[in-house]
CSV table of C-alpha atoms in Angstrom, one decimal:
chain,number,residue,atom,x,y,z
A,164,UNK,CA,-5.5,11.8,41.5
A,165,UNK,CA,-3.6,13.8,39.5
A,166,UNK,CA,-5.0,17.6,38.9
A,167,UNK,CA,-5.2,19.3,35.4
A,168,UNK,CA,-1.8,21.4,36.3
A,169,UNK,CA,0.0,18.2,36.9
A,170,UNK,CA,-1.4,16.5,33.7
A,171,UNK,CA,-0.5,19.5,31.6
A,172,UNK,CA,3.0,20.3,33.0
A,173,UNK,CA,3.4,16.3,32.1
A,174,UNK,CA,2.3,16.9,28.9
A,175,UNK,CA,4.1,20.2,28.1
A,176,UNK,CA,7.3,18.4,28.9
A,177,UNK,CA,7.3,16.0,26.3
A,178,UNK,CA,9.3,17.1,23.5
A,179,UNK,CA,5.9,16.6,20.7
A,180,UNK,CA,3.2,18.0,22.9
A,181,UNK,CA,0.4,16.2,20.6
A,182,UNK,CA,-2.9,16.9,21.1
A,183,UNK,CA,-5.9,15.4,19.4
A,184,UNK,CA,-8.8,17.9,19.6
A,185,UNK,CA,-12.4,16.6,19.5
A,186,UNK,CA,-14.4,19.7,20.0
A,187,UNK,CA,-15.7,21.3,16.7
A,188,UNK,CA,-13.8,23.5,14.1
A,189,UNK,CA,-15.1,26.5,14.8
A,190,UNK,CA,-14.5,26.0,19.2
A,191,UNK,CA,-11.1,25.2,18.5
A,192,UNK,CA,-9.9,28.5,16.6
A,193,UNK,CA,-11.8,30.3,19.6
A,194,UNK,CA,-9.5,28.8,21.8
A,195,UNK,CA,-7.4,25.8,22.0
A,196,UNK,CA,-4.2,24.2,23.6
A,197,UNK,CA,-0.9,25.3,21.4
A,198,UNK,CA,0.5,22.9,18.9
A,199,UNK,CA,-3.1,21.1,19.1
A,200,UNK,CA,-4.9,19.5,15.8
A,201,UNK,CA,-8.5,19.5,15.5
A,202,UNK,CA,-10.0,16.6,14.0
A,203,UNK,CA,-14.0,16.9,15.6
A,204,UNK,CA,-15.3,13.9,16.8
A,205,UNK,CA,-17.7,13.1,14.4
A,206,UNK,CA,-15.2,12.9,11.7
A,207,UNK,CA,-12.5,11.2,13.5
A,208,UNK,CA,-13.3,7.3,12.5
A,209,UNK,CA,-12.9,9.0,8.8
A,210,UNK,CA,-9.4,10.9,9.5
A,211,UNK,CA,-7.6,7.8,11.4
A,212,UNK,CA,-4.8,8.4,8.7
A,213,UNK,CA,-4.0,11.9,10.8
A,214,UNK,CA,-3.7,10.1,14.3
A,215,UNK,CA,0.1,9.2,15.4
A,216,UNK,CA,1.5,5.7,15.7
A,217,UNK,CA,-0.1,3.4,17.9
A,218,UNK,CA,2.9,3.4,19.6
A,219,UNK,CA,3.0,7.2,20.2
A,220,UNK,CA,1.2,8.8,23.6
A,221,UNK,CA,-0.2,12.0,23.1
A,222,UNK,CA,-2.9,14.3,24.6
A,223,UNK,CA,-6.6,14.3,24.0
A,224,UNK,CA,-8.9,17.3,24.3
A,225,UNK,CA,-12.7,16.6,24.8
A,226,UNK,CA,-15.7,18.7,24.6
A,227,UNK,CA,-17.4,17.1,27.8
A,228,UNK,CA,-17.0,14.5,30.5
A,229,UNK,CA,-17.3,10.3,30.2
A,230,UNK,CA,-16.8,11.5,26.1
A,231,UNK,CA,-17.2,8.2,23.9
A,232,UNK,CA,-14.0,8.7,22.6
A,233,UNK,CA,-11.8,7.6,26.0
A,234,UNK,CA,-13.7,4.6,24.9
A,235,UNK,CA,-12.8,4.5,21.2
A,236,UNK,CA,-9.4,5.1,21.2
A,237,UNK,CA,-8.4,2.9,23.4
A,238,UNK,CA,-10.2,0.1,21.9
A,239,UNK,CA,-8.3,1.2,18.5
A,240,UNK,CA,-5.2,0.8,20.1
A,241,UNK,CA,-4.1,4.4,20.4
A,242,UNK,CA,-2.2,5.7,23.8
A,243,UNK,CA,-4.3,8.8,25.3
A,244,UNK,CA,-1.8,8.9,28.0
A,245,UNK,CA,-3.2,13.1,28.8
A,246,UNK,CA,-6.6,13.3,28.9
A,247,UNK,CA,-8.4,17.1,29.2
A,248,UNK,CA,-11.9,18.2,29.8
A,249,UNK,CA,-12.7,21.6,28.1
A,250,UNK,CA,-15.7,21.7,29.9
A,251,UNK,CA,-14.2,22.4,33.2
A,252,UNK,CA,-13.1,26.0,33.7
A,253,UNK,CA,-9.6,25.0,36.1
A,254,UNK,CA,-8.5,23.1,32.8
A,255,UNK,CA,-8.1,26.8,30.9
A,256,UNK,CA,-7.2,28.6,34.4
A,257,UNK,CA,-4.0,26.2,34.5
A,258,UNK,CA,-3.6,26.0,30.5
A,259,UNK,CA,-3.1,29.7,30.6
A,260,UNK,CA,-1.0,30.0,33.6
A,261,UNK,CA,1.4,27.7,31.6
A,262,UNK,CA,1.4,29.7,28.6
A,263,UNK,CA,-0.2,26.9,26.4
A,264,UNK,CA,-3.6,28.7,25.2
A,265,UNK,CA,-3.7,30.4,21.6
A,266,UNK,CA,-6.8,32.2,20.5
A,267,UNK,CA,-7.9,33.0,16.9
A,268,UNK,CA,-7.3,31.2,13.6
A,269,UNK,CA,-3.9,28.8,13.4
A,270,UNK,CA,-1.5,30.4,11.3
A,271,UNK,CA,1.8,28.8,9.4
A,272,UNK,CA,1.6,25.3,8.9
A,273,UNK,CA,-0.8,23.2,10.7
A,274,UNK,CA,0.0,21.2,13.5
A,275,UNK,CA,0.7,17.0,12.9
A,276,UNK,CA,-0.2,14.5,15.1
A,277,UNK,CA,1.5,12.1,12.8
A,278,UNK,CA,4.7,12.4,11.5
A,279,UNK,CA,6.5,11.7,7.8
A,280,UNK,CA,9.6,10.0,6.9
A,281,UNK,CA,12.3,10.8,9.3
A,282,UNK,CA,14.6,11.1,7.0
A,283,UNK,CA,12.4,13.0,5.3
A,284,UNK,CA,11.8,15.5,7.8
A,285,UNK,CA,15.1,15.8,8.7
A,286,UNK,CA,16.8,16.8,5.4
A,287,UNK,CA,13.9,18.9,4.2
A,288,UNK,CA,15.4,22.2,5.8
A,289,UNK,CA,18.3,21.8,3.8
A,290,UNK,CA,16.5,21.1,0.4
A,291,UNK,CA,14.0,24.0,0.9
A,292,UNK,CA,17.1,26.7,1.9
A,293,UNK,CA,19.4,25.3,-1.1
A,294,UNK,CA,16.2,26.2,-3.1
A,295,UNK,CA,15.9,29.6,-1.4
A,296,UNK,CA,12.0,30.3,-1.2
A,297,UNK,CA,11.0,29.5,-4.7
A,298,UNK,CA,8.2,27.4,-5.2
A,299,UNK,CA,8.9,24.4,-4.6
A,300,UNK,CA,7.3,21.1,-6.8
A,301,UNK,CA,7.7,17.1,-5.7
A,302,UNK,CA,7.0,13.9,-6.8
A,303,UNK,CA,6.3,11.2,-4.7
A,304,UNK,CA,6.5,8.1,-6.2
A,305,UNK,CA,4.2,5.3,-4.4
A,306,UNK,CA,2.8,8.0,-2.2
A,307,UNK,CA,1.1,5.3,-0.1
A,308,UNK,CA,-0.8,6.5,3.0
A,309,UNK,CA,0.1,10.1,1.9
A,310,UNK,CA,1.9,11.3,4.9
A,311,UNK,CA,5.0,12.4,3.4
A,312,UNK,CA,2.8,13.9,0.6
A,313,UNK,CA,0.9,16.1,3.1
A,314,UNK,CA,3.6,17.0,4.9
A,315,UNK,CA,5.3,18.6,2.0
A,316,UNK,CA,1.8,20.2,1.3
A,317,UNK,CA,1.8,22.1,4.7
A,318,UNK,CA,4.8,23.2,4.1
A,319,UNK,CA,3.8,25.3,1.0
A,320,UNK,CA,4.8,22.3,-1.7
A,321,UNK,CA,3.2,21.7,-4.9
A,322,UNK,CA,3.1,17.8,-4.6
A,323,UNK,CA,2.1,15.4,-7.4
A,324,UNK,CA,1.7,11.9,-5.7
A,325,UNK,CA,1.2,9.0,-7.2
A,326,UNK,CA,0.6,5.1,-6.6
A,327,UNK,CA,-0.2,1.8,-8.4
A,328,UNK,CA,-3.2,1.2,-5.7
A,329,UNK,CA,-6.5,3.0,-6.0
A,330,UNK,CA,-6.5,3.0,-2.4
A,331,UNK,CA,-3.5,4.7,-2.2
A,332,UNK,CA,-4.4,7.3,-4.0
A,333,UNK,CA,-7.9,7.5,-2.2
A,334,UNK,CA,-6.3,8.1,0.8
A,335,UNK,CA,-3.6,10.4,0.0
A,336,UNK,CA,-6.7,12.4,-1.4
A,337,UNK,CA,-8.4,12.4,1.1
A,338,UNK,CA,-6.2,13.2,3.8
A,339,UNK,CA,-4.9,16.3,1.8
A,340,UNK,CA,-8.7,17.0,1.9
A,341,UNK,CA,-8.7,17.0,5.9
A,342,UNK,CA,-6.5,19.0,6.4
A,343,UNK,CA,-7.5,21.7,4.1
A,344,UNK,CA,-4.0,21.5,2.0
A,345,UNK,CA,-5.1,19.6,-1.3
A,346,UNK,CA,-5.6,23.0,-3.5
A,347,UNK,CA,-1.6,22.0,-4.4
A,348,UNK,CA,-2.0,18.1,-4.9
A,349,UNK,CA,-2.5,16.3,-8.2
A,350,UNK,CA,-2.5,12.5,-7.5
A,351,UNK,CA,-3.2,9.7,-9.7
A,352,UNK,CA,-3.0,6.3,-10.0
A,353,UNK,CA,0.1,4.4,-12.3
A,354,UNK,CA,1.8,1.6,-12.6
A,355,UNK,CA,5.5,1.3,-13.3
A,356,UNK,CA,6.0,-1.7,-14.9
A,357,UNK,CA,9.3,-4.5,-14.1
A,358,UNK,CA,10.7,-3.0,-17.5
A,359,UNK,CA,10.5,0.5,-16.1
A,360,UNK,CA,7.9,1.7,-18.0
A,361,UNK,CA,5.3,3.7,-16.6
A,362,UNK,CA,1.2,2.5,-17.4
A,363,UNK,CA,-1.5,5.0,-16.2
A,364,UNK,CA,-4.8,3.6,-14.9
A,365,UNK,CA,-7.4,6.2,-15.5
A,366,UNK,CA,-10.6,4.5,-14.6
A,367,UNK,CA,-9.8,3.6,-11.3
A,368,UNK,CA,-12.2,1.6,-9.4
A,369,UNK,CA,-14.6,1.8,-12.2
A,370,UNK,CA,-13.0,-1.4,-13.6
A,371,UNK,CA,-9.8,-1.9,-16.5
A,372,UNK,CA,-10.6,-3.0,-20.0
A,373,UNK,CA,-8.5,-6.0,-20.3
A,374,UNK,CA,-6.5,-4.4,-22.9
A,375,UNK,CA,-5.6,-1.7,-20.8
A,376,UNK,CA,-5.1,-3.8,-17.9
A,377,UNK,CA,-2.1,-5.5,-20.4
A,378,UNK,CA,-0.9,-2.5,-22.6
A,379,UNK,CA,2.9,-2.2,-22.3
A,380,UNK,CA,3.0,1.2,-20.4
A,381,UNK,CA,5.6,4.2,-22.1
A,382,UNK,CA,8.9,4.9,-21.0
A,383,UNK,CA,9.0,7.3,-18.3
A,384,UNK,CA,10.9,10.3,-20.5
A,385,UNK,CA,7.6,10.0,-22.4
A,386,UNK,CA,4.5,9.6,-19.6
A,387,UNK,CA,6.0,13.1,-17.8
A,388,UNK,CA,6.9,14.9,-21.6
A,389,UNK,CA,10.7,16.3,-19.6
A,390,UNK,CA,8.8,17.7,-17.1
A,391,UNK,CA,11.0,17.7,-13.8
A,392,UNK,CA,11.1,18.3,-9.8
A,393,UNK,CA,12.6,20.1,-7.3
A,394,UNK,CA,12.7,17.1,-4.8
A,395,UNK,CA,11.7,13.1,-6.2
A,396,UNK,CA,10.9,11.1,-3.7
A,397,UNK,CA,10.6,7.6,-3.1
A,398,UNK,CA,9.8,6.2,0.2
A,399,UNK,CA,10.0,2.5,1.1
A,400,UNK,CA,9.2,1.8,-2.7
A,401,UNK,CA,11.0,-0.4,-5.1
A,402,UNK,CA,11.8,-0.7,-8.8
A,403,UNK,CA,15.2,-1.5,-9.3
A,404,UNK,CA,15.1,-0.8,-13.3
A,405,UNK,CA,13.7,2.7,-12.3
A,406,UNK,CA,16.7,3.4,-9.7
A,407,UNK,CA,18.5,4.9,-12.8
A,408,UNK,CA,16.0,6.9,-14.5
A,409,UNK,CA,15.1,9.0,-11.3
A,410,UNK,CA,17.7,11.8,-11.9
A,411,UNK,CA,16.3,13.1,-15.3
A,412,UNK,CA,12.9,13.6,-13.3
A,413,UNK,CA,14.8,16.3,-11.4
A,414,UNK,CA,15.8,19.7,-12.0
A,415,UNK,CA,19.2,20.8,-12.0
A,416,UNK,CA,19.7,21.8,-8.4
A,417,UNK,CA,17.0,19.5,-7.3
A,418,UNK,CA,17.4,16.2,-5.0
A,419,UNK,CA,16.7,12.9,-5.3
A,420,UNK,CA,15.7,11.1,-1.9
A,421,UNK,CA,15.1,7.5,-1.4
A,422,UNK,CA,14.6,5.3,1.6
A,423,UNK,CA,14.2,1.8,1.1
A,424,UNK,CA,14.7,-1.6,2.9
A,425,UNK,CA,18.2,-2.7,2.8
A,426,UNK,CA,20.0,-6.2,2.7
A,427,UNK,CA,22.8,-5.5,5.7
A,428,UNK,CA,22.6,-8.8,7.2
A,429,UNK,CA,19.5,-8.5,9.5
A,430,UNK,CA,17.2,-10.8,10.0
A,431,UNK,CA,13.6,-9.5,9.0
A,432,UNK,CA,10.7,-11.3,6.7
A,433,UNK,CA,9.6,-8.6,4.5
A,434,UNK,CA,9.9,-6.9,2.5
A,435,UNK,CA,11.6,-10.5,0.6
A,436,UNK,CA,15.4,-10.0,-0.1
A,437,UNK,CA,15.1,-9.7,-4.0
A,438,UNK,CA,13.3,-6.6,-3.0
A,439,UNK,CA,15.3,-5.0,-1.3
A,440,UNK,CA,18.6,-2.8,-1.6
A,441,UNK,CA,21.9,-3.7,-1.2
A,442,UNK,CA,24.3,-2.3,0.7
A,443,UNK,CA,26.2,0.9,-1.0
A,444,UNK,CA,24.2,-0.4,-3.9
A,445,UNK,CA,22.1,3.3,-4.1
A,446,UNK,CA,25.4,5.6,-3.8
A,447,UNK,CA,27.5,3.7,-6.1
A,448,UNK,CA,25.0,3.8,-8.9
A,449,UNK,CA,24.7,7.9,-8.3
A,450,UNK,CA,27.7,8.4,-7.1
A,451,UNK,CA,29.3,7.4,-10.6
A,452,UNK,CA,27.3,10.1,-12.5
A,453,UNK,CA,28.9,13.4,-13.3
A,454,UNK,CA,25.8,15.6,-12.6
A,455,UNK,CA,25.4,13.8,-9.2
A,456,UNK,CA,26.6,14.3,-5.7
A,457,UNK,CA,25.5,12.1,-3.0
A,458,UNK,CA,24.8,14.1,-0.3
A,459,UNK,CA,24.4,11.8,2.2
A,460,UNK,CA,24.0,8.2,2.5
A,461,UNK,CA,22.8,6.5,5.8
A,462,UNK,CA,21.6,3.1,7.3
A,463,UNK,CA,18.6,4.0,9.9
A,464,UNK,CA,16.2,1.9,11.5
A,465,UNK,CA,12.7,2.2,11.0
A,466,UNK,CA,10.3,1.8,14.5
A,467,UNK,CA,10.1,-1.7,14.1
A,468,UNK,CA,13.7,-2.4,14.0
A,469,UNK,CA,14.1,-3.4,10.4
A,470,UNK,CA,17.0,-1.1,8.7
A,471,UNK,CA,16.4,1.2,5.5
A,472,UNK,CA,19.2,2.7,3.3
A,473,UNK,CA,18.3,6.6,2.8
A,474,UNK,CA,19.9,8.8,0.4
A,475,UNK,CA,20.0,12.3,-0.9
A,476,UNK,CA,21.2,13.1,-4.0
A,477,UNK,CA,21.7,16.2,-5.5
A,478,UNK,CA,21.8,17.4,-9.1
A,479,UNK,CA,24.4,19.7,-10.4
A,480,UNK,CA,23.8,23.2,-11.7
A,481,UNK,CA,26.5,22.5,-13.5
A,482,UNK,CA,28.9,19.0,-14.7
């Protein structure tokens, strides 16, 4: 059987040492495993959003023996591949002798079990040195789950995130909530019509007055009044007349940054291939603008095999 010291040096090889720790708030800050995320037991069936792919092994830390959650998870589909007891004393003995304990209240940004956008994640660096410690604003347009929303919101973004489903939005809300980052979030529910044309839905799940439900929406320079972005972003989302109207939502200097399903031949169901992109189809429209420069353009695979076309564009100071 395989002793704590094994389990963790297993574990601290890894190259994402994730950690899902069950024990309450207030336990965790007095002393915890590094690069852990607390999410207490009692709220985790609420907070499922902040767990990593079901495809993803990671560590789980819980406050006593034969806990219901070895149970749970599992049955959820989740892989607890590292499993630690902070009830026994050896556990912290050999946590501590491998340099993995931190003490106090987490400081920087806080740790993720999940993970964004690759892309996402990998060009952010450069956007936020180009941008050189300013504060930074986004929009993510059809924010979904919110994942790439909240990632941007621990890392000191102001993010306004919006979605054409309520539940979208619910979520996105919600999970911002969680994790304590949502003083910087505004996110609302709208629709952006096939025309382009962009049709708030105030009321929610409080039902749509026919009219409403119908009325032809405003043209996008109107519904944001020349407001603009550091970063735009659009993440496996799709409305081909929008494609050229993104730019004037950013700010000279700003980026554009889209990742969508592309048409390169593979074989895959959705989404259908009238929604998708086609090849070289994203950085010849920018490319041909003045104010534009594609930074890079790449075909990537997403975990289920199916290939995306990702861009980052970047708006001139100056034509």
């Amino acid at each position: 059987m395989a002793t704590d010291s094994d389990k963790l040096r297993a574990w601290k090889d890894t190259s994402d040492l994730l950690c899902l720790d069950l024990r309450p708030l207030d336990e965790h800050q007095a002393k915890r495993l590094r690069s852990s995320t607390c999410i207490p037991w009692k709220d985790l069936s609420l907070r499922c959003a902040e767990l990593p792919a079901k495809s993803v092994p990671f560590a789980v830390l819980i406050p006593f023996s034969n806990h219901p959650a070895l149970t749970w998870l599992p049955e959820h589909g989740w892989d607890c591949t590292w499993v630690f007891d902070a009830s026994q004393p050896p556990f912290w003995e050999a946590a501590e002798m491998y340099g993995l304990v931190c003490r106090g209240p987490d400081e920087g940004p806080p740790a993720l079990l999940f993970r964004p956008c690759p892309f996402l994640a990998a060009q952010l660096p450069l956007i936020q040195a180009a941008k050189n410690g300013t504060s930074l604003s986004c929009l993510d347009i059809g924010c979904g789950s919110g994942r790439d929303t909240a990632y941007l919101l621990t890392r000191g973004w102001h993010v306004d995130a919006i979605d054409s489903l309520p539940n979208a939005v619910e979520r996105t809300l919600q999970l911002a909530t969680h994790m304590r980052v949502h003083a910087k979030l505004e996110a609302w529910q709208v629709k952006i019509m096939a025309n382009g044309a962009w049709h708030e839905q105030k009321n929610m799940r409080e039902g749509i007055p026919k009219e409403e439900r119908f009325a032809p929406g405003v043209p996008m320079d109107v519904y944001f009044s020349g407001k603009q972005y550091d970063l735009v972003l659009t993440i496996r989302f799709l409305v081909k007349t929008l494609l050229p109207d993104l730019p004037r939502l950013v700010k000279p200097g700003g980026y554009l940054l889209i990742s969508h399903f592309v048409e390169d031949g593979s074989e895959y169901r959705q989404p259908r291939k009238e929604h998708r992109v086609q090849l070289n189809e994203l950085s010849s429209l920018y490319g041909a603008q003045k104010d534009l420069e594609v930074v890079i353009d790449v075909i990537e695979k997403i975990e289920d095999g199916r290939p995306v076309n990702s861009v980052l564009i970047r708006k001139k100071t100056k034509i």
